[in-house]
Amino acid sequence: MRLRRLRDSMQKNNIDAALITREPNILYFTGFRGGTYLLVPLDEEPTLYVYGVDYEAAREELSGIDVKLLRYEDDPNKIISEKVVELGCRSVGFDFLDAKTYEKLGKLLGTAAELREVDEVVWSLRTVKDEEELKLMAEAARLTELGLEAALEALRPGVREYEVAAEAEYAMRRNGAEGPAFETIVASGPRSAYPHGWSSDRTIREGDLVIIDLGAKHAGYCSDLTRTYVVGKPTEKQLRLYEAVREAQEKALKAVRAGVEAREVDAEARKTLETHGLSKYFVHGLGHGVGLEIHEPPRLNQASKAKLKAGNVITIEPGVYIPGYGGIRIEDTVLVVEEGAERLTKAGYGLSVA
Ligand code: ZN
Ligand code: ZN
């Protein structure tokens, strides 16, 4: 199915063969984790080139794909260029090649075939999730919520940030996650003002703002969820900031639907924070695509040229970060549908720890 969609796009773009080298792309098209090069000719059987460590697994798991063993003494560029010439392909579209490989492969192909970067073509497929992917992503979201619950249970004055992160990751793993989709962020007190914080050995104190940003990985698929809490009774200022960020997220979520410009959705959150005099503290884009990778297209920011499509899975994550004081971020992973957004992460809101 996915290979068929790839071939449709290849045909439209006059590509005779696709050379896929990025691991998540190989996984997307074959369902196999591992493999070094995937060559997909327009009308012949695809070939997956694998090294010895993956060879037996690939042969067992794959059907309809020819599995070829690469030995360390082989020059894969030579093998691929010979195959391309043998197939009579005149244009080879690739997702990614490092400069060295691009040069070598280009030389070997000479005038026989032209190399063309078609990363966008691959992303245009991957950014629209199919039903099977959405099921896996819903499960990744559920595991993430279990992680957040465990983090909340561990959250109290005197505990260190990494201890809270450890509880979250353990709960996700214990319930069947492959692992965290990224390093869990627990950033407390003044550290919550770092948008890309990490979990340090800081001891959490009464009255601290605590940002918890986490995600489980399930069957290769990621999820992304952030909540912010205050340990103890929130101050008026903390509540005011929290309400502003919540409002920004709500307004942005309401703006999400198929066909809307990603930067319009970002602008919605920015405008809302502006009415509270807070937009200068919103120092990152509103969100990003999620899938087999934690950060994917489409990007939601002021420079984005993307238009949202039904089937996109994106995050909506406004935040304010006041240096020396602290920060607040609220993030959910949502599915774009024709008329709006459906939340995949369903954790409740609220600043106070129950
Ligand atoms: Zn996140
Ligand atoms: Zn995110």
Coordinates of C-alpha atoms and ligand atoms in Angstrom, one line a residue:
M1 CA 0.0 0.0 0.0
R2 CA 2.7 2.5 1.0
L3 CA 4.9 1.3 -1.7
R4 CA 2.1 1.8 -4.1
R5 CA 1.6 5.4 -3.0
L6 CA 5.4 5.9 -3.4
R7 CA 5.3 4.6 -6.9
D8 CA 2.3 6.8 -7.8
S9 CA 4.4 9.8 -6.6
M10 CA 7.5 8.6 -8.5
Q11 CA 5.5 8.4 -11.7
K12 CA 4.2 11.9 -11.2
N13 CA 7.7 13.2 -10.6
N14 CA 9.3 11.2 -13.5
I15 CA 11.4 9.0 -11.1
D16 CA 12.4 5.6 -12.4
A17 CA 13.8 4.3 -9.1
A18 CA 13.7 5.5 -5.5
L19 CA 16.7 5.0 -3.3
I20 CA 15.7 5.2 0.3
T21 CA 18.4 5.5 2.9
R22 CA 16.9 7.1 6.1
E23 CA 16.0 4.4 8.6
P24 CA 12.5 5.7 9.5
N25 CA 11.7 5.9 5.8
I26 CA 12.9 2.3 5.2
L27 CA 10.7 1.3 8.2
Y28 CA 7.8 3.2 6.8
F29 CA 7.9 1.5 3.4
T30 CA 8.9 -2.0 4.4
G31 CA 7.8 -2.4 8.1
F32 CA 11.4 -3.6 8.7
R33 CA 13.7 -2.0 11.2
G34 CA 17.2 -2.2 9.9
G35 CA 18.4 -2.4 6.3
T36 CA 20.8 0.1 4.8
Y37 CA 19.4 0.9 1.4
L38 CA 16.0 0.3 -0.2
L39 CA 15.8 0.5 -3.9
V40 CA 12.3 0.8 -5.3
P41 CA 12.1 0.6 -9.1
L42 CA 8.9 1.8 -10.7
D43 CA 7.9 -1.6 -12.0
E44 CA 10.2 -4.2 -10.6
E45 CA 10.4 -5.8 -7.2
P46 CA 12.1 -3.6 -4.5
T47 CA 15.5 -4.6 -3.1
L48 CA 16.5 -4.1 0.5
Y49 CA 20.3 -4.2 1.1
V50 CA 21.2 -5.3 4.6
Y51 CA 24.3 -6.1 6.5
G52 CA 24.8 -9.4 8.2
V53 CA 23.3 -8.4 11.6
D54 CA 19.9 -7.8 9.9
Y55 CA 20.0 -10.4 7.2
E56 CA 18.2 -13.4 8.8
A57 CA 15.5 -11.2 10.3
A58 CA 14.9 -9.4 7.0
R59 CA 14.6 -12.7 5.1
E60 CA 12.1 -14.0 7.6
E61 CA 10.0 -10.9 8.0
L62 CA 9.8 -9.5 4.4
S63 CA 7.8 -10.7 1.5
G64 CA 7.6 -9.1 -1.9
I65 CA 11.0 -7.5 -1.3
D66 CA 14.2 -9.0 -2.4
V67 CA 16.7 -9.1 0.4
K68 CA 20.4 -8.7 -0.5
L69 CA 23.3 -9.2 1.9
L70 CA 25.9 -6.5 2.1
R71 CA 29.4 -7.6 3.2
Y72 CA 31.8 -5.2 4.8
E73 CA 34.2 -5.5 1.9
D74 CA 31.5 -4.6 -0.6
D75 CA 31.2 -1.1 -2.0
P76 CA 27.4 -0.4 -1.7
N77 CA 27.6 2.5 -4.2
K78 CA 29.0 0.1 -6.8
I79 CA 26.3 -2.5 -6.1
I80 CA 23.5 0.1 -6.3
S81 CA 24.8 1.8 -9.4
E82 CA 25.2 -1.5 -11.2
K83 CA 21.6 -2.5 -10.3
V84 CA 20.3 0.9 -11.5
V85 CA 22.0 0.5 -14.8
E86 CA 20.9 -3.1 -15.2
L87 CA 17.3 -2.0 -14.6
G88 CA 17.7 0.8 -17.2
C89 CA 16.6 3.5 -14.8
R90 CA 17.3 7.0 -16.0
S91 CA 16.4 9.0 -12.9
V92 CA 17.0 7.9 -9.3
G93 CA 15.2 9.9 -6.6
F94 CA 16.8 9.7 -3.2
D95 CA 15.6 10.8 0.3
F96 CA 19.0 11.5 1.7
L97 CA 22.6 10.9 0.8
D98 CA 25.6 12.4 2.5
A99 CA 27.9 14.5 0.3
K100 CA 30.5 11.7 -0.1
T101 CA 28.0 9.1 -1.1
Y102 CA 26.2 11.6 -3.4
E103 CA 29.5 12.3 -5.2
K104 CA 30.6 8.7 -5.5
L105 CA 27.2 7.4 -6.7
G106 CA 27.0 10.3 -9.2
K107 CA 30.4 9.4 -10.6
L108 CA 29.5 5.7 -10.9
L109 CA 26.2 6.4 -12.6
G110 CA 27.8 8.9 -15.0
T111 CA 25.5 9.7 -17.8
A112 CA 23.4 6.5 -17.3
A113 CA 21.1 8.0 -14.7
E114 CA 20.5 11.3 -12.9
L115 CA 20.3 11.6 -9.1
R116 CA 17.5 13.7 -7.7
E117 CA 16.7 14.6 -4.2
V118 CA 13.0 13.7 -3.5
D119 CA 12.8 14.0 0.3
E120 CA 9.6 16.2 -0.1
V121 CA 7.9 13.4 -2.0
V122 CA 8.6 10.9 0.8
W123 CA 7.4 13.4 3.5
S124 CA 4.2 14.1 1.6
L125 CA 3.4 10.4 2.1
R126 CA 4.6 10.1 5.6
T127 CA 2.9 13.2 6.9
V128 CA -0.5 11.8 6.1
K129 CA -1.0 9.0 8.5
D130 CA -3.0 5.9 7.5
E131 CA -5.4 4.0 9.7
E132 CA -2.8 1.5 10.9
E133 CA -0.5 4.3 11.9
L134 CA -3.2 6.2 13.8
K135 CA -4.0 3.1 15.8
L136 CA -0.3 2.8 16.8
M137 CA -0.2 6.5 17.6
A138 CA -3.3 6.3 19.8
E139 CA -1.6 3.6 21.8
A140 CA 1.6 5.6 22.0
A141 CA -0.5 8.5 23.4
R142 CA -2.2 6.2 25.9
L143 CA 1.2 5.0 27.2
T144 CA 2.3 8.6 27.5
E145 CA -0.6 9.4 29.7
L146 CA 0.3 6.5 32.0
G147 CA 3.8 8.0 32.2
L148 CA 2.4 11.4 33.1
E149 CA 0.2 9.9 35.8
A150 CA 3.2 8.2 37.3
A151 CA 5.2 11.4 37.2
L152 CA 2.4 13.2 39.0
E153 CA 2.3 10.6 41.7
A154 CA 6.0 11.1 42.3
L155 CA 5.9 14.9 42.2
R156 CA 6.3 16.5 45.6
P157 CA 8.6 18.8 47.4
G158 CA 12.0 17.2 48.1
V159 CA 12.1 14.9 45.1
R160 CA 14.6 15.5 42.3
E161 CA 13.7 16.1 38.7
Y162 CA 15.4 13.0 37.4
E163 CA 13.5 10.9 39.9
V164 CA 10.2 12.1 38.5
A165 CA 11.4 11.5 35.0
A166 CA 12.5 8.0 35.9
E167 CA 9.0 7.1 37.3
A168 CA 7.4 8.3 34.1
E169 CA 9.7 6.4 31.9
Y170 CA 9.4 3.2 34.0
A171 CA 5.6 3.4 33.9
M172 CA 5.6 3.8 30.1
R173 CA 8.0 0.9 29.7
R174 CA 6.3 -1.3 32.2
N175 CA 3.0 -0.9 30.3
G176 CA 4.5 -1.9 27.0
A177 CA 6.2 1.1 25.4
E178 CA 9.4 0.4 23.5
G179 CA 11.0 3.3 25.4
P180 CA 10.7 7.0 25.6
A181 CA 10.3 8.8 22.2
F182 CA 12.8 11.4 23.5
E183 CA 14.5 12.2 26.8
T184 CA 11.8 13.1 29.4
I185 CA 11.9 16.7 30.5
V186 CA 11.2 17.6 34.1
A187 CA 12.2 21.2 34.5
S188 CA 11.4 22.9 37.8
G189 CA 11.6 26.4 39.4
P190 CA 13.7 28.8 37.4
R191 CA 14.7 25.9 35.1
S192 CA 11.2 25.7 33.8
A193 CA 12.1 28.9 31.9
Y194 CA 14.3 26.9 29.6
P195 CA 12.1 25.8 26.7
H196 CA 14.3 22.8 25.9
G197 CA 15.2 21.9 29.5
W198 CA 16.2 18.4 30.6
S199 CA 15.8 16.5 33.9
S200 CA 18.6 17.6 36.2
D201 CA 19.4 16.7 39.8
R202 CA 17.6 19.9 41.1
T203 CA 15.4 19.3 44.1
I204 CA 11.8 20.4 43.5
R205 CA 10.5 22.8 46.1
E206 CA 7.1 24.0 47.3
G207 CA 5.7 26.6 45.0
D208 CA 7.8 25.6 42.0
L209 CA 6.5 25.6 38.5
V210 CA 7.3 22.2 37.0
I211 CA 7.2 21.4 33.3
I212 CA 6.8 17.7 32.4
D213 CA 7.3 17.0 28.7
L214 CA 7.3 13.3 27.8
G215 CA 6.4 10.8 25.1
A216 CA 6.2 7.0 24.7
K217 CA 7.4 5.2 21.6
H218 CA 5.1 2.3 20.4
A219 CA 5.8 0.1 17.4
G220 CA 8.2 2.9 16.1
Y221 CA 5.6 5.7 16.6
C222 CA 6.1 8.6 18.9
S223 CA 3.8 10.7 21.1
D224 CA 4.4 14.1 22.7
L225 CA 2.7 15.6 25.7
T226 CA 3.5 18.4 28.1
R227 CA 1.8 19.6 31.3
T228 CA 2.9 22.2 33.8
Y229 CA 2.2 22.0 37.5
V230 CA 2.8 23.9 40.7
V231 CA 3.8 21.9 43.7
G232 CA 1.7 23.3 46.4
K233 CA -0.7 26.3 46.1
P234 CA -0.3 28.3 42.9
T235 CA 0.2 32.1 43.2
E236 CA -2.1 34.5 41.4
K237 CA 0.6 35.2 38.8
Q238 CA 1.2 31.5 38.2
L239 CA -2.5 31.0 37.6
R240 CA -2.8 34.0 35.3
L241 CA 0.1 32.8 33.2
Y242 CA -1.3 29.3 33.1
E243 CA -4.8 30.5 32.0
A244 CA -3.2 32.6 29.2
V245 CA -1.3 29.6 27.8
R246 CA -4.4 27.4 28.1
E247 CA -6.4 30.0 26.2
A248 CA -3.7 30.2 23.5
Q249 CA -3.8 26.4 23.1
E250 CA -7.6 26.3 22.9
K251 CA -7.7 29.1 20.3
A252 CA -5.0 27.4 18.3
L253 CA -6.8 24.0 18.5
K254 CA -10.0 25.7 17.3
A255 CA -8.1 27.0 14.2
V256 CA -6.8 23.6 13.2
R257 CA -8.6 21.9 10.3
A258 CA -7.6 20.6 6.8
G259 CA -6.6 23.3 4.4
V260 CA -5.5 25.9 6.9
E261 CA -2.0 27.4 6.7
A262 CA 0.2 26.2 9.6
R263 CA 1.4 29.7 10.2
E264 CA -2.2 30.8 10.7
V265 CA -2.6 28.4 13.6
D266 CA 0.7 29.6 15.1
A267 CA -0.5 33.2 14.7
E268 CA -3.7 32.4 16.6
A269 CA -1.7 31.3 19.7
R270 CA 0.6 34.3 19.3
K271 CA -2.3 36.8 19.1
T272 CA -3.9 35.3 22.2
L273 CA -0.7 35.6 24.2
E274 CA -0.3 39.1 22.9
T275 CA -3.6 40.2 24.4
H276 CA -2.1 39.1 27.8
G277 CA 1.2 41.0 27.0
L278 CA 3.0 37.6 26.9
S279 CA 3.8 37.0 23.3
K280 CA 7.4 38.1 23.8
Y281 CA 7.9 35.1 26.1
F282 CA 6.7 32.6 23.5
V283 CA 10.0 31.9 22.0
H284 CA 9.4 28.9 19.8
G285 CA 7.1 27.6 17.1
L286 CA 3.6 26.4 18.1
G287 CA 4.2 22.8 17.1
H288 CA 5.5 20.1 14.8
G289 CA 4.5 16.9 13.1
V290 CA 4.9 13.6 14.9
G291 CA 5.1 10.1 13.6
L292 CA 8.0 7.6 13.3
E293 CA 10.1 10.6 14.4
I294 CA 9.4 13.0 17.2
H295 CA 10.0 16.1 15.1
E296 CA 8.6 15.9 11.5
P297 CA 7.0 18.2 9.0
P298 CA 4.7 20.0 9.0
R299 CA 6.2 22.7 11.2
L300 CA 3.8 25.2 12.8
N301 CA 5.7 28.5 13.1
Q302 CA 5.7 32.0 11.5
A303 CA 8.0 30.9 8.7
S304 CA 6.2 27.7 7.8
K305 CA 4.8 27.4 4.3
A306 CA 2.9 24.2 5.1
K307 CA -0.8 23.8 4.8
L308 CA -2.4 21.3 7.1
K309 CA -3.9 18.2 5.6
A310 CA -6.4 15.7 7.0
G311 CA -4.3 12.8 8.4
N312 CA -1.5 15.1 9.7
V313 CA -0.5 14.4 13.3
I314 CA 0.8 17.5 14.9
T315 CA 1.5 19.0 18.3
I316 CA 0.0 22.2 19.6
E317 CA 2.3 23.5 22.3
P318 CA 2.3 27.2 23.3
G319 CA 4.4 28.3 26.2
V320 CA 5.7 31.3 28.0
Y321 CA 9.2 31.4 29.5
I322 CA 10.1 34.2 31.9
P323 CA 13.9 34.2 32.5
G324 CA 14.7 33.9 36.2
Y325 CA 11.1 33.3 37.1
G326 CA 9.9 30.1 35.3
G327 CA 7.9 28.8 32.4
I328 CA 4.6 27.2 31.4
R329 CA 4.0 24.9 28.4
I330 CA 0.9 22.9 27.5
E331 CA 1.2 20.4 24.7
D332 CA -1.0 17.9 23.1
T333 CA -0.6 15.6 20.1
V334 CA -3.6 15.9 17.8
L335 CA -4.9 14.5 14.5
V336 CA -5.9 17.0 11.8
V337 CA -9.3 16.1 10.3
E338 CA -11.4 17.9 7.7
E339 CA -13.3 20.0 10.2
G340 CA -10.9 20.4 13.1
A341 CA -8.6 18.5 15.4
E342 CA -8.9 15.3 17.4
R343 CA -6.8 15.0 20.5
L344 CA -4.7 11.8 20.6
T345 CA -3.3 12.8 24.1
K346 CA -6.2 13.1 26.5
A347 CA -4.6 14.0 29.8
G348 CA -6.6 16.5 31.9
Y349 CA -5.5 20.1 32.5
G350 CA -4.9 22.0 35.7
L351 CA -2.0 23.7 37.4
S352 CA -2.5 22.2 40.9
V353 CA -1.2 18.8 41.8
A354 CA -4.2 16.9 43.3
Ligands
ZN1 ZN 7.1 17.7 24.0
ZN2 ZN 6.7 18.8 20.9

